[in-house]
Amino acid sequence: MKTTVIAIDGYASTGKSTLSKQLAKHLGYTYVDTGYMFRAIGFLVLQNNWLKNDIIAVTELEKALPALQFSWKEGEDAQMHMALNDRVYGEELRTTEVSNLVSKVAALPAVRAHLLEQQRSLSKASSVVMDGRDIGTVVFPKATYKFFLNAAPKIRAERRYAEMQAKGISGSLEEVLANVIERDRLDSTRAIAPLVKAEDAIEIDTSAMDVKAVFQLLCDHIEG
């Protein structure tokens, strides 16, 4: 069966997850949230005290990786959700502590190799919309459609802060902005699979656009 892969890459807090979910629902595709995967592993790093003096205990994490398996699990809402070892995580993955750690986790070669295999495996059965940092360049370099989202750091920080406030997650706007800037730096400069726009991706600056406008633009390109 021929399947379609839509890759949506871009910087943190550009609306990738929100748009990918909407697009997947609109098209009847499966949504694969790669950010969830890295955040879930980051959460486990914190839970297992594998972070000492801001340095990840790589050896301990690498030992645990083979046992960390992602799969689809039906929730109480009758929808399929991504689960790590049969547990579906929620807002605990959106804390400032996890956000500050996720780029460091994503820079580890062993973690990227482990998740690359699973990202491709989760996408075998159906057409997918997948968002992340390297979907169109590494995970699915031959994706059917590729998009790259960008926006000014201050705009992205304000969006993320508003989302955190709405969900009751603690943190200041200054902390969020600092996190956005640092994640940009780490994601763009890591040695393996750095954040970079695929040559054949359509770049969209969402700074002055709301979600509805960006969603319509994506649909126009896909449905033509």
PDB file of C-alpha atoms in Angstrom:
ATOM      1  CA  MET A   1       0.000   0.000   0.000  1.00  0.00           C
ATOM      2  CA  LYS A   2       1.422   3.377  -0.999  1.00  0.00           C
ATOM      3  CA  THR A   3       1.362   5.815   1.885  1.00  0.00           C
ATOM      4  CA  THR A   4       1.857   9.564   2.118  1.00  0.00           C
ATOM      5  CA  VAL A   5       4.337  11.185   4.500  1.00  0.00           C
ATOM      6  CA  ILE A   6       3.999  14.862   5.397  1.00  0.00           C
ATOM      7  CA  ALA A   7       7.064  16.209   7.200  1.00  0.00           C
ATOM      8  CA  ILE A   8       6.698  19.373   9.248  1.00  0.00           C
ATOM      9  CA  ASP A   9      10.008  20.583  10.641  1.00  0.00           C
ATOM     10  CA  GLY A  10      10.962  23.833  12.303  1.00  0.00           C
ATOM     11  CA  TYR A  11      12.004  25.691  15.397  1.00  0.00           C
ATOM     12  CA  ALA A  12      10.501  25.271  18.863  1.00  0.00           C
ATOM     13  CA  SER A  13       7.060  26.808  19.447  1.00  0.00           C
ATOM     14  CA  THR A  14       6.292  27.594  15.821  1.00  0.00           C
ATOM     15  CA  GLY A  15       3.000  25.695  15.998  1.00  0.00           C
ATOM     16  CA  LYS A  16       4.246  22.413  14.528  1.00  0.00           C
ATOM     17  CA  SER A  17       2.352  20.118  16.893  1.00  0.00           C
ATOM     18  CA  THR A  18      -0.940  22.011  16.762  1.00  0.00           C
ATOM     19  CA  LEU A  19      -0.870  22.232  12.979  1.00  0.00           C
ATOM     20  CA  SER A  20       0.253  18.633  12.520  1.00  0.00           C
ATOM     21  CA  LYS A  21      -2.601  17.360  14.688  1.00  0.00           C
ATOM     22  CA  GLN A  22      -5.142  19.430  12.764  1.00  0.00           C
ATOM     23  CA  LEU A  23      -3.730  18.399   9.418  1.00  0.00           C
ATOM     24  CA  ALA A  24      -3.688  14.717  10.327  1.00  0.00           C
ATOM     25  CA  LYS A  25      -7.301  14.882  11.489  1.00  0.00           C
ATOM     26  CA  HIS A  26      -8.348  16.780   8.356  1.00  0.00           C
ATOM     27  CA  LEU A  27      -6.686  14.271   6.025  1.00  0.00           C
ATOM     28  CA  GLY A  28      -7.483  11.145   8.046  1.00  0.00           C
ATOM     29  CA  TYR A  29      -3.779  10.439   8.575  1.00  0.00           C
ATOM     30  CA  THR A  30      -1.883   9.325  11.686  1.00  0.00           C
ATOM     31  CA  TYR A  31      -0.072  12.025  13.653  1.00  0.00           C
ATOM     32  CA  VAL A  32       3.403  11.085  14.891  1.00  0.00           C
ATOM     33  CA  ASP A  33       4.747  13.526  17.483  1.00  0.00           C
ATOM     34  CA  THR A  34       8.525  13.014  17.604  1.00  0.00           C
ATOM     35  CA  GLY A  35       8.878  15.784  20.173  1.00  0.00           C
ATOM     36  CA  TYR A  36       6.784  13.673  22.543  1.00  0.00           C
ATOM     37  CA  MET A  37       9.312  10.864  22.163  1.00  0.00           C
ATOM     38  CA  PHE A  38      12.314  12.997  23.078  1.00  0.00           C
ATOM     39  CA  ARG A  39      10.397  14.674  25.905  1.00  0.00           C
ATOM     40  CA  ALA A  40       9.328  11.315  27.336  1.00  0.00           C
ATOM     41  CA  ILE A  41      12.927  10.162  27.469  1.00  0.00           C
ATOM     42  CA  GLY A  42      13.944  13.486  29.014  1.00  0.00           C
ATOM     43  CA  PHE A  43      11.252  13.015  31.665  1.00  0.00           C
ATOM     44  CA  LEU A  44      12.671   9.584  32.486  1.00  0.00           C
ATOM     45  CA  VAL A  45      16.156  11.092  32.787  1.00  0.00           C
ATOM     46  CA  LEU A  46      14.803  13.420  35.461  1.00  0.00           C
ATOM     47  CA  GLN A  47      12.746  10.726  37.184  1.00  0.00           C
ATOM     48  CA  ASN A  48      15.737   8.387  37.406  1.00  0.00           C
ATOM     49  CA  ASN A  49      18.172  11.092  38.552  1.00  0.00           C
ATOM     50  CA  TRP A  50      20.311  10.646  35.445  1.00  0.00           C
ATOM     51  CA  LEU A  51      21.069  14.359  35.388  1.00  0.00           C
ATOM     52  CA  LYS A  52      23.985  15.498  37.539  1.00  0.00           C
ATOM     53  CA  ASN A  53      25.279  19.062  37.459  1.00  0.00           C
ATOM     54  CA  ASP A  54      23.342  19.637  34.260  1.00  0.00           C
ATOM     55  CA  ILE A  55      25.078  16.665  32.589  1.00  0.00           C
ATOM     56  CA  ILE A  56      23.157  13.552  31.473  1.00  0.00           C
ATOM     57  CA  ALA A  57      24.457  10.210  32.727  1.00  0.00           C
ATOM     58  CA  VAL A  58      24.777   8.872  29.184  1.00  0.00           C
ATOM     59  CA  THR A  59      25.943   5.396  30.164  1.00  0.00           C
ATOM     60  CA  GLU A  60      22.901   4.823  32.381  1.00  0.00           C
ATOM     61  CA  LEU A  61      20.533   6.142  29.746  1.00  0.00           C
ATOM     62  CA  GLU A  62      22.066   4.033  26.989  1.00  0.00           C
ATOM     63  CA  LYS A  63      21.653   0.898  29.117  1.00  0.00           C
ATOM     64  CA  ALA A  64      17.960   1.676  29.475  1.00  0.00           C
ATOM     65  CA  LEU A  65      17.250   2.519  25.821  1.00  0.00           C
ATOM     66  CA  PRO A  66      16.538  -1.021  24.512  1.00  0.00           C
ATOM     67  CA  ALA A  67      13.687  -1.341  27.008  1.00  0.00           C
ATOM     68  CA  LEU A  68      12.121   1.993  25.990  1.00  0.00           C
ATOM     69  CA  GLN A  69       9.539   1.163  23.341  1.00  0.00           C
ATOM     70  CA  PHE A  70       6.921   3.463  21.834  1.00  0.00           C
ATOM     71  CA  SER A  71       3.599   2.144  20.562  1.00  0.00           C
ATOM     72  CA  TRP A  72       0.008   3.175  19.886  1.00  0.00           C
ATOM     73  CA  LYS A  73      -2.538   2.808  22.694  1.00  0.00           C
ATOM     74  CA  GLU A  74      -6.266   3.490  22.641  1.00  0.00           C
ATOM     75  CA  GLY A  75      -7.301   6.073  25.209  1.00  0.00           C
ATOM     76  CA  GLU A  76     -10.553   6.646  27.071  1.00  0.00           C
ATOM     77  CA  ASP A  77     -11.534   9.021  24.267  1.00  0.00           C
ATOM     78  CA  ALA A  78     -11.396   6.070  21.820  1.00  0.00           C
ATOM     79  CA  GLN A  79      -8.477   7.779  20.047  1.00  0.00           C
ATOM     80  CA  MET A  80      -5.044   6.280  19.505  1.00  0.00           C
ATOM     81  CA  HIS A  81      -2.280   7.896  21.555  1.00  0.00           C
ATOM     82  CA  MET A  82       1.460   7.378  21.573  1.00  0.00           C
ATOM     83  CA  ALA A  83       2.636   5.491  24.634  1.00  0.00           C
ATOM     84  CA  LEU A  84       6.049   4.758  26.101  1.00  0.00           C
ATOM     85  CA  ASN A  85       6.147   1.271  27.585  1.00  0.00           C
ATOM     86  CA  ASP A  86       2.338   1.273  27.539  1.00  0.00           C
ATOM     87  CA  ARG A  87       2.054   4.586  29.440  1.00  0.00           C
ATOM     88  CA  VAL A  88       0.561   7.664  27.807  1.00  0.00           C
ATOM     89  CA  TYR A  89       2.196  10.806  29.164  1.00  0.00           C
ATOM     90  CA  GLY A  90       0.538  14.210  29.332  1.00  0.00           C
ATOM     91  CA  GLU A  91       1.370  17.642  30.706  1.00  0.00           C
ATOM     92  CA  GLU A  92       4.249  16.302  32.788  1.00  0.00           C
ATOM     93  CA  LEU A  93       6.253  16.408  29.552  1.00  0.00           C
ATOM     94  CA  ARG A  94       5.599  20.140  29.054  1.00  0.00           C
ATOM     95  CA  THR A  95       7.285  21.461  32.190  1.00  0.00           C
ATOM     96  CA  THR A  96      10.144  23.956  32.041  1.00  0.00           C
ATOM     97  CA  GLU A  97      12.493  21.309  33.458  1.00  0.00           C
ATOM     98  CA  VAL A  98      11.757  18.885  30.620  1.00  0.00           C
ATOM     99  CA  SER A  99      11.867  21.676  28.018  1.00  0.00           C
ATOM    100  CA  ASN A 100      15.310  22.710  29.240  1.00  0.00           C
ATOM    101  CA  LEU A 101      16.534  19.129  28.841  1.00  0.00           C
ATOM    102  CA  VAL A 102      14.972  17.951  25.594  1.00  0.00           C
ATOM    103  CA  SER A 103      17.589  19.399  23.196  1.00  0.00           C
ATOM    104  CA  LYS A 104      20.376  17.758  25.201  1.00  0.00           C
ATOM    105  CA  VAL A 105      18.580  14.424  25.016  1.00  0.00           C
ATOM    106  CA  ALA A 106      18.005  14.880  21.285  1.00  0.00           C
ATOM    107  CA  ALA A 107      21.719  15.529  20.709  1.00  0.00           C
ATOM    108  CA  LEU A 108      22.739  12.093  21.999  1.00  0.00           C
ATOM    109  CA  PRO A 109      23.619   9.748  19.087  1.00  0.00           C
ATOM    110  CA  ALA A 110      22.309   6.632  20.842  1.00  0.00           C
ATOM    111  CA  VAL A 111      18.954   8.253  21.559  1.00  0.00           C
ATOM    112  CA  ARG A 112      18.558   9.505  17.989  1.00  0.00           C
ATOM    113  CA  ALA A 113      19.433   6.091  16.545  1.00  0.00           C
ATOM    114  CA  HIS A 114      17.000   4.333  18.891  1.00  0.00           C
ATOM    115  CA  LEU A 115      14.149   6.715  18.079  1.00  0.00           C
ATOM    116  CA  LEU A 116      14.839   6.890  14.334  1.00  0.00           C
ATOM    117  CA  GLU A 117      14.041   3.201  13.986  1.00  0.00           C
ATOM    118  CA  GLN A 118      10.859   3.565  16.016  1.00  0.00           C
ATOM    119  CA  GLN A 119       9.722   6.723  14.204  1.00  0.00           C
ATOM    120  CA  ARG A 120       9.889   4.875  10.909  1.00  0.00           C
ATOM    121  CA  SER A 121       8.247   1.772  12.371  1.00  0.00           C
ATOM    122  CA  LEU A 122       5.301   3.745  13.803  1.00  0.00           C
ATOM    123  CA  SER A 123       4.678   5.151  10.337  1.00  0.00           C
ATOM    124  CA  LYS A 124       4.624   1.936   8.288  1.00  0.00           C
ATOM    125  CA  ALA A 125       0.946   1.074   8.516  1.00  0.00           C
ATOM    126  CA  SER A 126      -0.668   4.311   7.312  1.00  0.00           C
ATOM    127  CA  SER A 127      -0.145   7.762   5.865  1.00  0.00           C
ATOM    128  CA  VAL A 128       1.300  10.106   8.468  1.00  0.00           C
ATOM    129  CA  VAL A 129       1.903  13.698   9.432  1.00  0.00           C
ATOM    130  CA  MET A 130       5.140  13.821  11.433  1.00  0.00           C
ATOM    131  CA  ASP A 131       6.639  16.885  13.055  1.00  0.00           C
ATOM    132  CA  GLY A 132      10.088  17.447  14.468  1.00  0.00           C
ATOM    133  CA  ARG A 133      13.494  18.904  13.646  1.00  0.00           C
ATOM    134  CA  ASP A 134      14.903  16.471  11.073  1.00  0.00           C
ATOM    135  CA  ILE A 135      11.914  14.669   9.577  1.00  0.00           C
ATOM    136  CA  GLY A 136      12.411  15.945   6.040  1.00  0.00           C
ATOM    137  CA  THR A 137      16.197  15.651   6.148  1.00  0.00           C
ATOM    138  CA  VAL A 138      16.888  12.421   8.064  1.00  0.00           C
ATOM    139  CA  VAL A 139      13.806  10.437   9.103  1.00  0.00           C
ATOM    140  CA  PHE A 140      11.957  10.697   5.781  1.00  0.00           C
ATOM    141  CA  PRO A 141      14.208  12.458   3.239  1.00  0.00           C
ATOM    142  CA  LYS A 142      11.818  11.343   0.494  1.00  0.00           C
ATOM    143  CA  ALA A 143       8.655  12.569   2.248  1.00  0.00           C
ATOM    144  CA  THR A 144       5.767  13.380  -0.068  1.00  0.00           C
ATOM    145  CA  TYR A 145       5.452  16.920   1.295  1.00  0.00           C
ATOM    146  CA  LYS A 146       7.937  18.904   3.370  1.00  0.00           C
ATOM    147  CA  PHE A 147       7.339  22.098   5.313  1.00  0.00           C
ATOM    148  CA  PHE A 148       9.636  24.154   7.526  1.00  0.00           C
ATOM    149  CA  LEU A 149       8.112  26.535  10.094  1.00  0.00           C
ATOM    150  CA  ASN A 150       9.858  29.548  11.552  1.00  0.00           C
ATOM    151  CA  ALA A 151       8.960  32.617  13.647  1.00  0.00           C
ATOM    152  CA  ALA A 152      10.744  35.292  15.639  1.00  0.00           C
ATOM    153  CA  PRO A 153      12.047  33.992  19.021  1.00  0.00           C
ATOM    154  CA  LYS A 154      10.067  36.560  21.036  1.00  0.00           C
ATOM    155  CA  ILE A 155       6.830  35.621  19.258  1.00  0.00           C
ATOM    156  CA  ARG A 156       7.466  31.933  19.873  1.00  0.00           C
ATOM    157  CA  ALA A 157       8.228  32.535  23.550  1.00  0.00           C
ATOM    158  CA  GLU A 158       5.021  34.533  24.012  1.00  0.00           C
ATOM    159  CA  ARG A 159       2.984  31.744  22.404  1.00  0.00           C
ATOM    160  CA  ARG A 160       4.584  29.085  24.575  1.00  0.00           C
ATOM    161  CA  TYR A 161       4.141  31.183  27.725  1.00  0.00           C
ATOM    162  CA  ALA A 162       0.441  31.733  26.982  1.00  0.00           C
ATOM    163  CA  GLU A 163       0.016  28.001  26.479  1.00  0.00           C
ATOM    164  CA  MET A 164       1.762  27.282  29.786  1.00  0.00           C
ATOM    165  CA  GLN A 165      -0.416  29.780  31.652  1.00  0.00           C
ATOM    166  CA  ALA A 166      -3.567  28.263  30.182  1.00  0.00           C
ATOM    167  CA  LYS A 167      -2.472  24.833  31.411  1.00  0.00           C
ATOM    168  CA  GLY A 168      -1.320  26.012  34.821  1.00  0.00           C
ATOM    169  CA  ILE A 169       2.353  25.259  34.145  1.00  0.00           C
ATOM    170  CA  SER A 170       4.745  27.452  36.137  1.00  0.00           C
ATOM    171  CA  GLY A 171       7.482  29.594  34.600  1.00  0.00           C
ATOM    172  CA  SER A 172       8.141  33.189  33.565  1.00  0.00           C
ATOM    173  CA  LEU A 173       8.181  34.693  30.076  1.00  0.00           C
ATOM    174  CA  GLU A 174      11.886  35.472  30.532  1.00  0.00           C
ATOM    175  CA  GLU A 175      12.605  31.805  31.320  1.00  0.00           C
ATOM    176  CA  VAL A 176      10.612  30.658  28.304  1.00  0.00           C
ATOM    177  CA  LEU A 177      12.413  33.077  25.968  1.00  0.00           C
ATOM    178  CA  ALA A 178      15.789  31.960  27.298  1.00  0.00           C
ATOM    179  CA  ASN A 179      14.759  28.345  26.764  1.00  0.00           C
ATOM    180  CA  VAL A 180      13.632  29.036  23.181  1.00  0.00           C
ATOM    181  CA  ILE A 181      16.902  30.764  22.316  1.00  0.00           C
ATOM    182  CA  GLU A 182      19.015  28.033  23.915  1.00  0.00           C
ATOM    183  CA  ARG A 183      17.057  25.260  22.200  1.00  0.00           C
ATOM    184  CA  ASP A 184      17.536  27.022  18.859  1.00  0.00           C
ATOM    185  CA  ARG A 185      21.276  27.092  19.490  1.00  0.00           C
ATOM    186  CA  LEU A 186      21.514  23.471  20.577  1.00  0.00           C
ATOM    187  CA  ASP A 187      19.224  22.152  17.838  1.00  0.00           C
ATOM    188  CA  SER A 188      21.045  24.062  15.090  1.00  0.00           C
ATOM    189  CA  THR A 189      24.587  23.228  16.167  1.00  0.00           C
ATOM    190  CA  ARG A 190      24.418  19.587  17.254  1.00  0.00           C
ATOM    191  CA  ALA A 191      26.732  17.253  15.346  1.00  0.00           C
ATOM    192  CA  ILE A 192      24.072  14.705  14.401  1.00  0.00           C
ATOM    193  CA  ALA A 193      20.896  15.639  12.495  1.00  0.00           C
ATOM    194  CA  PRO A 194      21.005  19.387  13.226  1.00  0.00           C
ATOM    195  CA  LEU A 195      17.929  21.504  12.684  1.00  0.00           C
ATOM    196  CA  VAL A 196      18.148  22.642   9.085  1.00  0.00           C
ATOM    197  CA  LYS A 197      15.615  23.274   6.358  1.00  0.00           C
ATOM    198  CA  ALA A 198      15.481  20.569   3.696  1.00  0.00           C
ATOM    199  CA  GLU A 199      16.355  21.976   0.278  1.00  0.00           C
ATOM    200  CA  ASP A 200      12.968  20.975  -1.117  1.00  0.00           C
ATOM    201  CA  ALA A 201      10.894  22.075   1.897  1.00  0.00           C
ATOM    202  CA  ILE A 202       8.427  24.958   1.758  1.00  0.00           C
ATOM    203  CA  GLU A 203       9.370  27.507   4.425  1.00  0.00           C
ATOM    204  CA  ILE A 204       6.615  29.372   6.250  1.00  0.00           C
ATOM    205  CA  ASP A 205       7.234  32.267   8.657  1.00  0.00           C
ATOM    206  CA  THR A 206       4.361  32.103  11.139  1.00  0.00           C
ATOM    207  CA  SER A 207       5.305  35.273  13.070  1.00  0.00           C
ATOM    208  CA  ALA A 208       2.365  37.290  11.748  1.00  0.00           C
ATOM    209  CA  MET A 209       0.006  34.367  11.052  1.00  0.00           C
ATOM    210  CA  ASP A 210      -2.508  32.628  13.273  1.00  0.00           C
ATOM    211  CA  VAL A 211      -3.003  28.872  13.286  1.00  0.00           C
ATOM    212  CA  LYS A 212      -5.996  29.037  10.961  1.00  0.00           C
ATOM    213  CA  ALA A 213      -4.055  30.943   8.300  1.00  0.00           C
ATOM    214  CA  VAL A 214      -1.063  28.584   8.426  1.00  0.00           C
ATOM    215  CA  PHE A 215      -3.344  25.541   8.346  1.00  0.00           C
ATOM    216  CA  GLN A 216      -5.071  26.855   5.231  1.00  0.00           C
ATOM    217  CA  LEU A 217      -1.718  27.474   3.577  1.00  0.00           C
ATOM    218  CA  LEU A 218      -0.627  23.903   4.280  1.00  0.00           C
ATOM    219  CA  CYS A 219      -3.876  22.537   2.876  1.00  0.00           C
ATOM    220  CA  ASP A 220      -3.538  24.682  -0.246  1.00  0.00           C
ATOM    221  CA  HIS A 221      -0.117  23.193  -0.956  1.00  0.00           C
ATOM    222  CA  ILE A 222      -1.223  19.611  -0.281  1.00  0.00           C
ATOM    223  CA  GLU A 223      -4.687  19.609  -1.814  1.00  0.00           C
ATOM    224  CA  GLY A 224      -3.839  22.170  -4.479  1.00  0.00           C
TER     225      GLY A 224
END
